[in-house]
Amino acid sequence: MPGISRFVVGLAGLLCLGLPVRAAPIAELYQAQTIVTGTGEVNRQIGFKDCLDKVLVKVSGDQRLTQKTEMLALRDKAADFVQSFRYHDRLEGIPIHDEQGTHDRPHDLTCLYKPAVVDKLLAQLGSRPWLGERPPIAVFMTVEQGARHFVLTADEDQGKAMRESFANASGPLLMRLIFPKAGQLGGLGDKALSEADMTRLDKLAKKTGAARALAGSIVWSDKDLGWIADWRLADRGKTYRWQARGVSFDEAFRVAVRGAAQILSGHGAP
């Protein structure tokens, strides 16, 4: 299979370079999960559509696919592309406590797909699978909320919720994130960190065990009723920048990870 061959060659190349690699297992790559209410047919079809969006983005790394007009027709046939599916009751072990029974309980719906089916859909959308490296990324991020300023690090309690949120954002794309410890910042404070060039940050990233640096800042804005998030990542000699405004920090981190995946998968700017 050509796709598998590209994956093996890419993995071997990275190992020869001594770089840490997040290889994407094929079985894990070609599946997607969403939350649905109950196990009825109507909500299952809604779940199939959401899983189709997720698996196409996960396999390709290209976050723009879901915005294409061609997706409208594909979503209408989403069930046709599913090889198999399973449910998991999110309230498993908790007794039923109302008159509605089990049909309104939230469930995880996991959809599994044949690689050939997904790869064909990607080709129809003008895209391709990202079967090579999923390099671990070190996050160098500053946070500003009023008088509160800090750098997100692995060893400080004040950033715990943000680290967990970032990890949740990376999971659906099989991306691995590393948060530097305070002693791994190269003596950079929040202002110096936000101004540091990506070459320097990439060197610091390698000292944490990552392959690349993702640099960014989130600033709370009363005017925008949310966070303003700015992100930077260097790839193939070019530094990419992208932004989100007026969002929760959960969404800010999803934007960061999706953008990084799009760049590293070779699909261009976010």
PDB file of C-alpha atoms in Angstrom:
ATOM      1  CA  MET A   1       0.000   0.000   0.000  1.00  0.00           C
ATOM      2  CA  PRO A   2       1.563   3.318  -1.066  1.00  0.00           C
ATOM      3  CA  GLY A   3       0.293   5.161   2.002  1.00  0.00           C
ATOM      4  CA  ILE A   4       1.863   2.666   4.389  1.00  0.00           C
ATOM      5  CA  SER A   5       5.153   2.864   2.482  1.00  0.00           C
ATOM      6  CA  ARG A   6       5.251   6.662   2.867  1.00  0.00           C
ATOM      7  CA  PHE A   7       4.573   6.238   6.567  1.00  0.00           C
ATOM      8  CA  VAL A   8       7.445   3.739   7.033  1.00  0.00           C
ATOM      9  CA  VAL A   9       9.910   5.839   5.041  1.00  0.00           C
ATOM     10  CA  GLY A  10       9.008   8.992   6.964  1.00  0.00           C
ATOM     11  CA  LEU A  11       9.317   7.225  10.313  1.00  0.00           C
ATOM     12  CA  ALA A  12      12.685   5.704   9.418  1.00  0.00           C
ATOM     13  CA  GLY A  13      14.026   9.081   8.353  1.00  0.00           C
ATOM     14  CA  LEU A  14      13.109  10.697  11.642  1.00  0.00           C
ATOM     15  CA  LEU A  15      14.626   7.874  13.665  1.00  0.00           C
ATOM     16  CA  CYS A  16      17.877   8.261  11.742  1.00  0.00           C
ATOM     17  CA  LEU A  17      17.877  11.946  12.666  1.00  0.00           C
ATOM     18  CA  GLY A  18      17.407  11.053  16.316  1.00  0.00           C
ATOM     19  CA  LEU A  19      14.151  13.003  16.558  1.00  0.00           C
ATOM     20  CA  PRO A  20      11.285  11.896  18.802  1.00  0.00           C
ATOM     21  CA  VAL A  21       8.292  10.708  16.819  1.00  0.00           C
ATOM     22  CA  ARG A  22       4.592  10.388  17.475  1.00  0.00           C
ATOM     23  CA  ALA A  23       3.674   7.671  14.985  1.00  0.00           C
ATOM     24  CA  ALA A  24      -0.022   7.452  14.266  1.00  0.00           C
ATOM     25  CA  PRO A  25      -1.214   3.816  14.508  1.00  0.00           C
ATOM     26  CA  ILE A  26      -3.359   3.065  11.482  1.00  0.00           C
ATOM     27  CA  ALA A  27      -6.225   1.542  13.483  1.00  0.00           C
ATOM     28  CA  GLU A  28      -6.316   4.532  15.814  1.00  0.00           C
ATOM     29  CA  LEU A  29      -5.976   7.006  12.977  1.00  0.00           C
ATOM     30  CA  TYR A  30      -8.981   5.777  11.007  1.00  0.00           C
ATOM     31  CA  GLN A  31     -11.579   6.150  13.726  1.00  0.00           C
ATOM     32  CA  ALA A  32     -13.445   9.051  15.299  1.00  0.00           C
ATOM     33  CA  GLN A  33     -15.582   9.625  18.358  1.00  0.00           C
ATOM     34  CA  THR A  34     -18.399  11.983  19.251  1.00  0.00           C
ATOM     35  CA  ILE A  35     -21.010  12.316  22.001  1.00  0.00           C
ATOM     36  CA  VAL A  36     -24.643  11.535  21.197  1.00  0.00           C
ATOM     37  CA  THR A  37     -27.828  11.405  23.230  1.00  0.00           C
ATOM     38  CA  GLY A  38     -29.029   7.820  23.502  1.00  0.00           C
ATOM     39  CA  THR A  39     -28.579   5.111  20.883  1.00  0.00           C
ATOM     40  CA  GLY A  40     -31.525   5.927  18.615  1.00  0.00           C
ATOM     41  CA  GLU A  41     -31.292   6.144  14.834  1.00  0.00           C
ATOM     42  CA  VAL A  42     -31.862   9.910  14.542  1.00  0.00           C
ATOM     43  CA  ASN A  43     -29.034  10.894  16.860  1.00  0.00           C
ATOM     44  CA  ARG A  44     -26.840   8.141  15.444  1.00  0.00           C
ATOM     45  CA  GLN A  45     -27.066   9.742  12.002  1.00  0.00           C
ATOM     46  CA  ILE A  46     -26.090  13.106  13.520  1.00  0.00           C
ATOM     47  CA  GLY A  47     -23.136  11.384  15.162  1.00  0.00           C
ATOM     48  CA  PHE A  48     -22.077   9.764  11.893  1.00  0.00           C
ATOM     49  CA  LYS A  49     -21.863  13.205  10.277  1.00  0.00           C
ATOM     50  CA  ASP A  50     -19.750  14.600  13.093  1.00  0.00           C
ATOM     51  CA  CYS A  51     -17.456  11.551  13.053  1.00  0.00           C
ATOM     52  CA  LEU A  52     -16.978  11.911   9.299  1.00  0.00           C
ATOM     53  CA  ASP A  53     -15.792  15.485   9.755  1.00  0.00           C
ATOM     54  CA  LYS A  54     -13.458  14.433  12.550  1.00  0.00           C
ATOM     55  CA  VAL A  55     -11.890  11.444  10.812  1.00  0.00           C
ATOM     56  CA  LEU A  56     -11.202  13.407   7.625  1.00  0.00           C
ATOM     57  CA  VAL A  57      -9.434  16.148   9.590  1.00  0.00           C
ATOM     58  CA  LYS A  58      -7.603  13.631  11.778  1.00  0.00           C
ATOM     59  CA  VAL A  59      -6.278  11.565   8.882  1.00  0.00           C
ATOM     60  CA  SER A  60      -5.316  14.539   6.713  1.00  0.00           C
ATOM     61  CA  GLY A  61      -4.408  17.167   9.304  1.00  0.00           C
ATOM     62  CA  ASP A  62      -6.259  19.680   7.109  1.00  0.00           C
ATOM     63  CA  GLN A  63      -8.771  21.644   9.188  1.00  0.00           C
ATOM     64  CA  ARG A  64     -10.207  23.407   6.122  1.00  0.00           C
ATOM     65  CA  LEU A  65     -11.881  20.292   4.728  1.00  0.00           C
ATOM     66  CA  THR A  66     -15.055  20.688   6.778  1.00  0.00           C
ATOM     67  CA  GLN A  67     -15.659  24.104   5.205  1.00  0.00           C
ATOM     68  CA  LYS A  68     -15.705  22.805   1.645  1.00  0.00           C
ATOM     69  CA  THR A  69     -19.052  22.789  -0.143  1.00  0.00           C
ATOM     70  CA  GLU A  70     -18.465  19.198  -1.238  1.00  0.00           C
ATOM     71  CA  MET A  71     -18.823  18.138   2.402  1.00  0.00           C
ATOM     72  CA  LEU A  72     -22.563  18.847   2.329  1.00  0.00           C
ATOM     73  CA  ALA A  73     -23.213  15.921   0.005  1.00  0.00           C
ATOM     74  CA  LEU A  74     -20.764  13.656   1.819  1.00  0.00           C
ATOM     75  CA  ARG A  75     -22.412  14.300   5.188  1.00  0.00           C
ATOM     76  CA  ASP A  76     -25.765  13.209   3.750  1.00  0.00           C
ATOM     77  CA  LYS A  77     -24.160   9.820   3.040  1.00  0.00           C
ATOM     78  CA  ALA A  78     -22.041   9.701   6.207  1.00  0.00           C
ATOM     79  CA  ALA A  79     -23.468   6.330   7.330  1.00  0.00           C
ATOM     80  CA  ASP A  80     -22.326   4.700   4.089  1.00  0.00           C
ATOM     81  CA  PHE A  81     -18.672   5.316   4.929  1.00  0.00           C
ATOM     82  CA  VAL A  82     -18.721   3.740   8.414  1.00  0.00           C
ATOM     83  CA  GLN A  83     -17.280   0.235   8.590  1.00  0.00           C
ATOM     84  CA  SER A  84     -18.516  -0.390  12.145  1.00  0.00           C
ATOM     85  CA  PHE A  85     -19.491   1.554  15.237  1.00  0.00           C
ATOM     86  CA  ARG A  86     -19.907   1.087  18.972  1.00  0.00           C
ATOM     87  CA  TYR A  87     -21.416   2.903  21.929  1.00  0.00           C
ATOM     88  CA  HIS A  88     -20.214   3.551  25.444  1.00  0.00           C
ATOM     89  CA  ASP A  89     -22.623   4.843  28.074  1.00  0.00           C
ATOM     90  CA  ARG A  90     -20.963   7.880  29.658  1.00  0.00           C
ATOM     91  CA  LEU A  91     -23.046   7.305  32.785  1.00  0.00           C
ATOM     92  CA  GLU A  92     -22.142   3.633  33.020  1.00  0.00           C
ATOM     93  CA  GLY A  93     -22.501   2.439  36.609  1.00  0.00           C
ATOM     94  CA  ILE A  94     -24.848   5.287  37.536  1.00  0.00           C
ATOM     95  CA  PRO A  95     -28.407   4.008  38.122  1.00  0.00           C
ATOM     96  CA  ILE A  96     -31.252   5.387  36.001  1.00  0.00           C
ATOM     97  CA  HIS A  97     -32.945   8.043  38.116  1.00  0.00           C
ATOM     98  CA  ASP A  98     -35.761   9.434  35.969  1.00  0.00           C
ATOM     99  CA  GLU A  99     -38.757   8.368  33.912  1.00  0.00           C
ATOM    100  CA  GLN A 100     -36.963   8.700  30.591  1.00  0.00           C
ATOM    101  CA  GLY A 101     -35.005   5.486  30.946  1.00  0.00           C
ATOM    102  CA  THR A 102     -31.799   5.055  28.990  1.00  0.00           C
ATOM    103  CA  HIS A 103     -32.633   6.614  25.627  1.00  0.00           C
ATOM    104  CA  ASP A 104     -31.605  10.117  26.717  1.00  0.00           C
ATOM    105  CA  ARG A 105     -28.352   9.148  28.416  1.00  0.00           C
ATOM    106  CA  PRO A 106     -25.180  10.536  26.805  1.00  0.00           C
ATOM    107  CA  HIS A 107     -23.088   7.993  24.929  1.00  0.00           C
ATOM    108  CA  ASP A 108     -19.707   8.024  23.228  1.00  0.00           C
ATOM    109  CA  LEU A 109     -20.224   6.933  19.634  1.00  0.00           C
ATOM    110  CA  THR A 110     -17.041   5.557  18.064  1.00  0.00           C
ATOM    111  CA  CYS A 111     -16.961   5.052  14.292  1.00  0.00           C
ATOM    112  CA  LEU A 112     -14.351   2.903  12.561  1.00  0.00           C
ATOM    113  CA  TYR A 113     -13.459   3.343   8.892  1.00  0.00           C
ATOM    114  CA  LYS A 114     -11.544   1.430   6.260  1.00  0.00           C
ATOM    115  CA  PRO A 115      -8.407   3.384   5.286  1.00  0.00           C
ATOM    116  CA  ALA A 116      -9.150   2.954   1.574  1.00  0.00           C
ATOM    117  CA  VAL A 117     -12.585   4.553   2.012  1.00  0.00           C
ATOM    118  CA  VAL A 118     -11.287   7.593   3.880  1.00  0.00           C
ATOM    119  CA  ASP A 119      -8.316   8.017   1.549  1.00  0.00           C
ATOM    120  CA  LYS A 120     -10.671   8.018  -1.443  1.00  0.00           C
ATOM    121  CA  LEU A 121     -12.850  10.697   0.177  1.00  0.00           C
ATOM    122  CA  LEU A 122      -9.791  12.825   0.849  1.00  0.00           C
ATOM    123  CA  ALA A 123      -8.747  12.531  -2.783  1.00  0.00           C
ATOM    124  CA  GLN A 124     -12.233  13.684  -3.842  1.00  0.00           C
ATOM    125  CA  LEU A 125     -11.780  16.722  -1.597  1.00  0.00           C
ATOM    126  CA  GLY A 126      -8.370  17.501  -3.077  1.00  0.00           C
ATOM    127  CA  SER A 127      -6.510  16.367   0.029  1.00  0.00           C
ATOM    128  CA  ARG A 128      -4.380  13.400   1.149  1.00  0.00           C
ATOM    129  CA  PRO A 129      -3.605  11.341   4.266  1.00  0.00           C
ATOM    130  CA  TRP A 130      -0.956  12.472   6.736  1.00  0.00           C
ATOM    131  CA  LEU A 131       0.607   9.095   7.473  1.00  0.00           C
ATOM    132  CA  GLY A 132       4.079  10.224   8.427  1.00  0.00           C
ATOM    133  CA  GLU A 133       5.439  11.912  11.502  1.00  0.00           C
ATOM    134  CA  ARG A 134       3.344  13.483  14.190  1.00  0.00           C
ATOM    135  CA  PRO A 135       6.236  15.220  15.919  1.00  0.00           C
ATOM    136  CA  PRO A 136       5.837  16.115  19.589  1.00  0.00           C
ATOM    137  CA  ILE A 137       5.474  19.856  20.077  1.00  0.00           C
ATOM    138  CA  ALA A 138       6.677  21.995  22.966  1.00  0.00           C
ATOM    139  CA  VAL A 139       4.208  24.739  23.892  1.00  0.00           C
ATOM    140  CA  PHE A 140       5.731  28.104  24.808  1.00  0.00           C
ATOM    141  CA  MET A 141       2.750  30.221  25.781  1.00  0.00           C
ATOM    142  CA  THR A 142       2.185  33.380  27.785  1.00  0.00           C
ATOM    143  CA  VAL A 143      -1.082  34.234  29.539  1.00  0.00           C
ATOM    144  CA  GLU A 144      -2.373  37.715  30.317  1.00  0.00           C
ATOM    145  CA  GLN A 145      -5.596  38.407  32.182  1.00  0.00           C
ATOM    146  CA  GLY A 146      -5.688  41.891  33.656  1.00  0.00           C
ATOM    147  CA  ALA A 147      -2.853  42.180  36.128  1.00  0.00           C
ATOM    148  CA  ARG A 148      -2.252  38.437  35.997  1.00  0.00           C
ATOM    149  CA  HIS A 149       0.694  37.411  33.799  1.00  0.00           C
ATOM    150  CA  PHE A 150       2.433  34.044  33.603  1.00  0.00           C
ATOM    151  CA  VAL A 151       4.111  31.548  31.297  1.00  0.00           C
ATOM    152  CA  LEU A 152       2.412  28.174  30.967  1.00  0.00           C
ATOM    153  CA  THR A 153       4.833  25.568  32.335  1.00  0.00           C
ATOM    154  CA  ALA A 154       4.672  21.941  33.413  1.00  0.00           C
ATOM    155  CA  ASP A 155       5.506  22.516  37.067  1.00  0.00           C
ATOM    156  CA  GLU A 156       3.160  25.301  38.216  1.00  0.00           C
ATOM    157  CA  ASP A 157      -0.365  24.740  39.533  1.00  0.00           C
ATOM    158  CA  GLN A 158      -1.828  27.947  38.069  1.00  0.00           C
ATOM    159  CA  GLY A 159      -1.766  26.529  34.550  1.00  0.00           C
ATOM    160  CA  LYS A 160      -3.185  23.087  35.331  1.00  0.00           C
ATOM    161  CA  ALA A 161      -6.615  23.650  33.762  1.00  0.00           C
ATOM    162  CA  MET A 162      -5.016  25.097  30.622  1.00  0.00           C
ATOM    163  CA  ARG A 163      -2.601  22.177  30.284  1.00  0.00           C
ATOM    164  CA  GLU A 164      -5.488  19.736  30.571  1.00  0.00           C
ATOM    165  CA  SER A 165      -7.482  21.687  28.000  1.00  0.00           C
ATOM    166  CA  PHE A 166      -4.524  21.721  25.601  1.00  0.00           C
ATOM    167  CA  ALA A 167      -4.150  17.959  26.005  1.00  0.00           C
ATOM    168  CA  ASN A 168      -7.861  17.493  25.237  1.00  0.00           C
ATOM    169  CA  ALA A 169      -7.408  19.531  22.063  1.00  0.00           C
ATOM    170  CA  SER A 170      -4.464  17.447  20.883  1.00  0.00           C
ATOM    171  CA  GLY A 171      -6.038  14.018  21.418  1.00  0.00           C
ATOM    172  CA  PRO A 172      -8.445  14.006  18.443  1.00  0.00           C
ATOM    173  CA  LEU A 173      -5.525  14.718  16.091  1.00  0.00           C
ATOM    174  CA  LEU A 174      -3.119  12.270  17.758  1.00  0.00           C
ATOM    175  CA  MET A 175      -0.758  15.137  18.480  1.00  0.00           C
ATOM    176  CA  ARG A 176       1.552  15.013  21.501  1.00  0.00           C
ATOM    177  CA  LEU A 177       2.237  18.198  23.427  1.00  0.00           C
ATOM    178  CA  ILE A 178       5.034  18.870  25.907  1.00  0.00           C
ATOM    179  CA  PHE A 179       5.008  21.739  28.384  1.00  0.00           C
ATOM    180  CA  PRO A 180       8.451  22.977  29.391  1.00  0.00           C
ATOM    181  CA  LYS A 181       9.404  23.261  33.017  1.00  0.00           C
ATOM    182  CA  ALA A 182      10.249  26.721  34.290  1.00  0.00           C
ATOM    183  CA  GLY A 183      13.950  25.825  34.183  1.00  0.00           C
ATOM    184  CA  GLN A 184      13.710  24.928  30.484  1.00  0.00           C
ATOM    185  CA  LEU A 185      12.698  28.391  29.296  1.00  0.00           C
ATOM    186  CA  GLY A 186      16.274  29.509  28.753  1.00  0.00           C
ATOM    187  CA  GLY A 187      15.835  32.360  31.205  1.00  0.00           C
ATOM    188  CA  LEU A 188      13.069  33.931  29.111  1.00  0.00           C
ATOM    189  CA  GLY A 189      10.286  35.762  30.930  1.00  0.00           C
ATOM    190  CA  ASP A 190       6.827  36.279  29.475  1.00  0.00           C
ATOM    191  CA  LYS A 191       7.737  39.391  27.456  1.00  0.00           C
ATOM    192  CA  ALA A 192      11.032  37.988  26.133  1.00  0.00           C
ATOM    193  CA  LEU A 193       9.315  34.706  25.307  1.00  0.00           C
ATOM    194  CA  SER A 194       6.671  36.410  23.196  1.00  0.00           C
ATOM    195  CA  GLU A 195       9.396  38.241  21.262  1.00  0.00           C
ATOM    196  CA  ALA A 196      11.794  35.309  20.839  1.00  0.00           C
ATOM    197  CA  ASP A 197      12.370  34.078  17.291  1.00  0.00           C
ATOM    198  CA  MET A 198      11.284  30.565  16.346  1.00  0.00           C
ATOM    199  CA  THR A 199      14.841  29.342  15.753  1.00  0.00           C
ATOM    200  CA  ARG A 200      15.657  29.913  19.401  1.00  0.00           C
ATOM    201  CA  LEU A 201      12.388  28.390  20.573  1.00  0.00           C
ATOM    202  CA  ASP A 202      12.873  25.308  18.386  1.00  0.00           C
ATOM    203  CA  LYS A 203      16.257  24.761  20.078  1.00  0.00           C
ATOM    204  CA  LEU A 204      14.630  25.055  23.498  1.00  0.00           C
ATOM    205  CA  ALA A 205      11.923  22.644  22.355  1.00  0.00           C
ATOM    206  CA  LYS A 206      14.458  19.934  21.598  1.00  0.00           C
ATOM    207  CA  LYS A 207      15.796  20.210  25.153  1.00  0.00           C
ATOM    208  CA  THR A 208      12.334  19.292  26.435  1.00  0.00           C
ATOM    209  CA  GLY A 209      12.209  16.184  24.233  1.00  0.00           C
ATOM    210  CA  ALA A 210      10.009  17.778  21.566  1.00  0.00           C
ATOM    211  CA  ALA A 211      10.743  18.201  17.869  1.00  0.00           C
ATOM    212  CA  ARG A 212       9.170  21.625  17.338  1.00  0.00           C
ATOM    213  CA  ALA A 213       8.057  24.699  19.232  1.00  0.00           C
ATOM    214  CA  LEU A 214       4.559  26.117  19.154  1.00  0.00           C
ATOM    215  CA  ALA A 215       4.713  29.689  20.440  1.00  0.00           C
ATOM    216  CA  GLY A 216       1.723  31.721  21.444  1.00  0.00           C
ATOM    217  CA  SER A 217      -0.069  34.050  23.767  1.00  0.00           C
ATOM    218  CA  ILE A 218      -3.596  34.373  25.049  1.00  0.00           C
ATOM    219  CA  VAL A 219      -4.839  37.714  26.322  1.00  0.00           C
ATOM    220  CA  TRP A 220      -8.235  38.250  27.932  1.00  0.00           C
ATOM    221  CA  SER A 221     -10.295  40.938  26.200  1.00  0.00           C
ATOM    222  CA  ASP A 222     -13.376  42.451  27.809  1.00  0.00           C
ATOM    223  CA  LYS A 223     -14.208  44.054  24.472  1.00  0.00           C
ATOM    224  CA  ASP A 224     -14.181  40.700  22.651  1.00  0.00           C
ATOM    225  CA  LEU A 225     -15.792  38.858  25.588  1.00  0.00           C
ATOM    226  CA  GLY A 226     -13.136  36.206  25.408  1.00  0.00           C
ATOM    227  CA  TRP A 227      -9.489  35.446  24.782  1.00  0.00           C
ATOM    228  CA  ILE A 228      -7.388  36.757  21.914  1.00  0.00           C
ATOM    229  CA  ALA A 229      -4.987  33.981  20.947  1.00  0.00           C
ATOM    230  CA  ASP A 230      -1.966  34.404  18.679  1.00  0.00           C
ATOM    231  CA  TRP A 231       0.099  31.418  17.514  1.00  0.00           C
ATOM    232  CA  ARG A 232       3.401  30.876  15.696  1.00  0.00           C
ATOM    233  CA  LEU A 233       5.075  27.783  14.286  1.00  0.00           C
ATOM    234  CA  ALA A 234       8.044  27.418  11.936  1.00  0.00           C
ATOM    235  CA  ASP A 235       8.171  24.781   9.215  1.00  0.00           C
ATOM    236  CA  ARG A 236      10.438  24.348   6.185  1.00  0.00           C
ATOM    237  CA  GLY A 237      12.056  27.728   6.700  1.00  0.00           C
ATOM    238  CA  LYS A 238       8.805  29.666   7.029  1.00  0.00           C
ATOM    239  CA  THR A 239       7.106  31.028  10.140  1.00  0.00           C
ATOM    240  CA  TYR A 240       3.315  30.779  10.131  1.00  0.00           C
ATOM    241  CA  ARG A 241       1.069  32.988  12.262  1.00  0.00           C
ATOM    242  CA  TRP A 242      -2.633  32.641  13.006  1.00  0.00           C
ATOM    243  CA  GLN A 243      -5.138  34.039  15.473  1.00  0.00           C
ATOM    244  CA  ALA A 244      -8.498  33.539  17.176  1.00  0.00           C
ATOM    245  CA  ARG A 245     -10.488  36.298  18.897  1.00  0.00           C
ATOM    246  CA  GLY A 246     -13.216  36.317  21.506  1.00  0.00           C
ATOM    247  CA  VAL A 247     -12.992  32.592  22.266  1.00  0.00           C
ATOM    248  CA  SER A 248     -12.768  30.386  25.339  1.00  0.00           C
ATOM    249  CA  PHE A 249      -9.299  29.098  26.133  1.00  0.00           C
ATOM    250  CA  ASP A 250     -10.552  25.616  25.158  1.00  0.00           C
ATOM    251  CA  GLU A 251     -11.294  26.882  21.655  1.00  0.00           C
ATOM    252  CA  ALA A 252      -8.054  28.885  21.572  1.00  0.00           C
ATOM    253  CA  PHE A 253      -6.112  25.671  22.139  1.00  0.00           C
ATOM    254  CA  ARG A 254      -8.148  23.747  19.570  1.00  0.00           C
ATOM    255  CA  VAL A 255      -7.303  26.483  17.049  1.00  0.00           C
ATOM    256  CA  ALA A 256      -3.626  26.158  18.009  1.00  0.00           C
ATOM    257  CA  VAL A 257      -3.463  22.383  17.578  1.00  0.00           C
ATOM    258  CA  ARG A 258      -5.494  22.327  14.363  1.00  0.00           C
ATOM    259  CA  GLY A 259      -3.286  25.032  12.895  1.00  0.00           C
ATOM    260  CA  ALA A 260      -0.116  23.165  13.852  1.00  0.00           C
ATOM    261  CA  ALA A 261      -1.468  19.960  12.316  1.00  0.00           C
ATOM    262  CA  GLN A 262      -2.385  21.738   9.101  1.00  0.00           C
ATOM    263  CA  ILE A 263       1.099  23.201   8.763  1.00  0.00           C
ATOM    264  CA  LEU A 264       3.037  20.045   9.690  1.00  0.00           C
ATOM    265  CA  SER A 265       0.908  17.867   7.419  1.00  0.00           C
ATOM    266  CA  GLY A 266       1.916  20.063   4.486  1.00  0.00           C
ATOM    267  CA  HIS A 267      -1.501  21.634   3.890  1.00  0.00           C
ATOM    268  CA  GLY A 268      -0.367  25.233   4.155  1.00  0.00           C
ATOM    269  CA  ALA A 269      -1.308  28.123   6.397  1.00  0.00           C
ATOM    270  CA  PRO A 270      -4.184  27.802   8.896  1.00  0.00           C
TER     271      PRO A 270
END
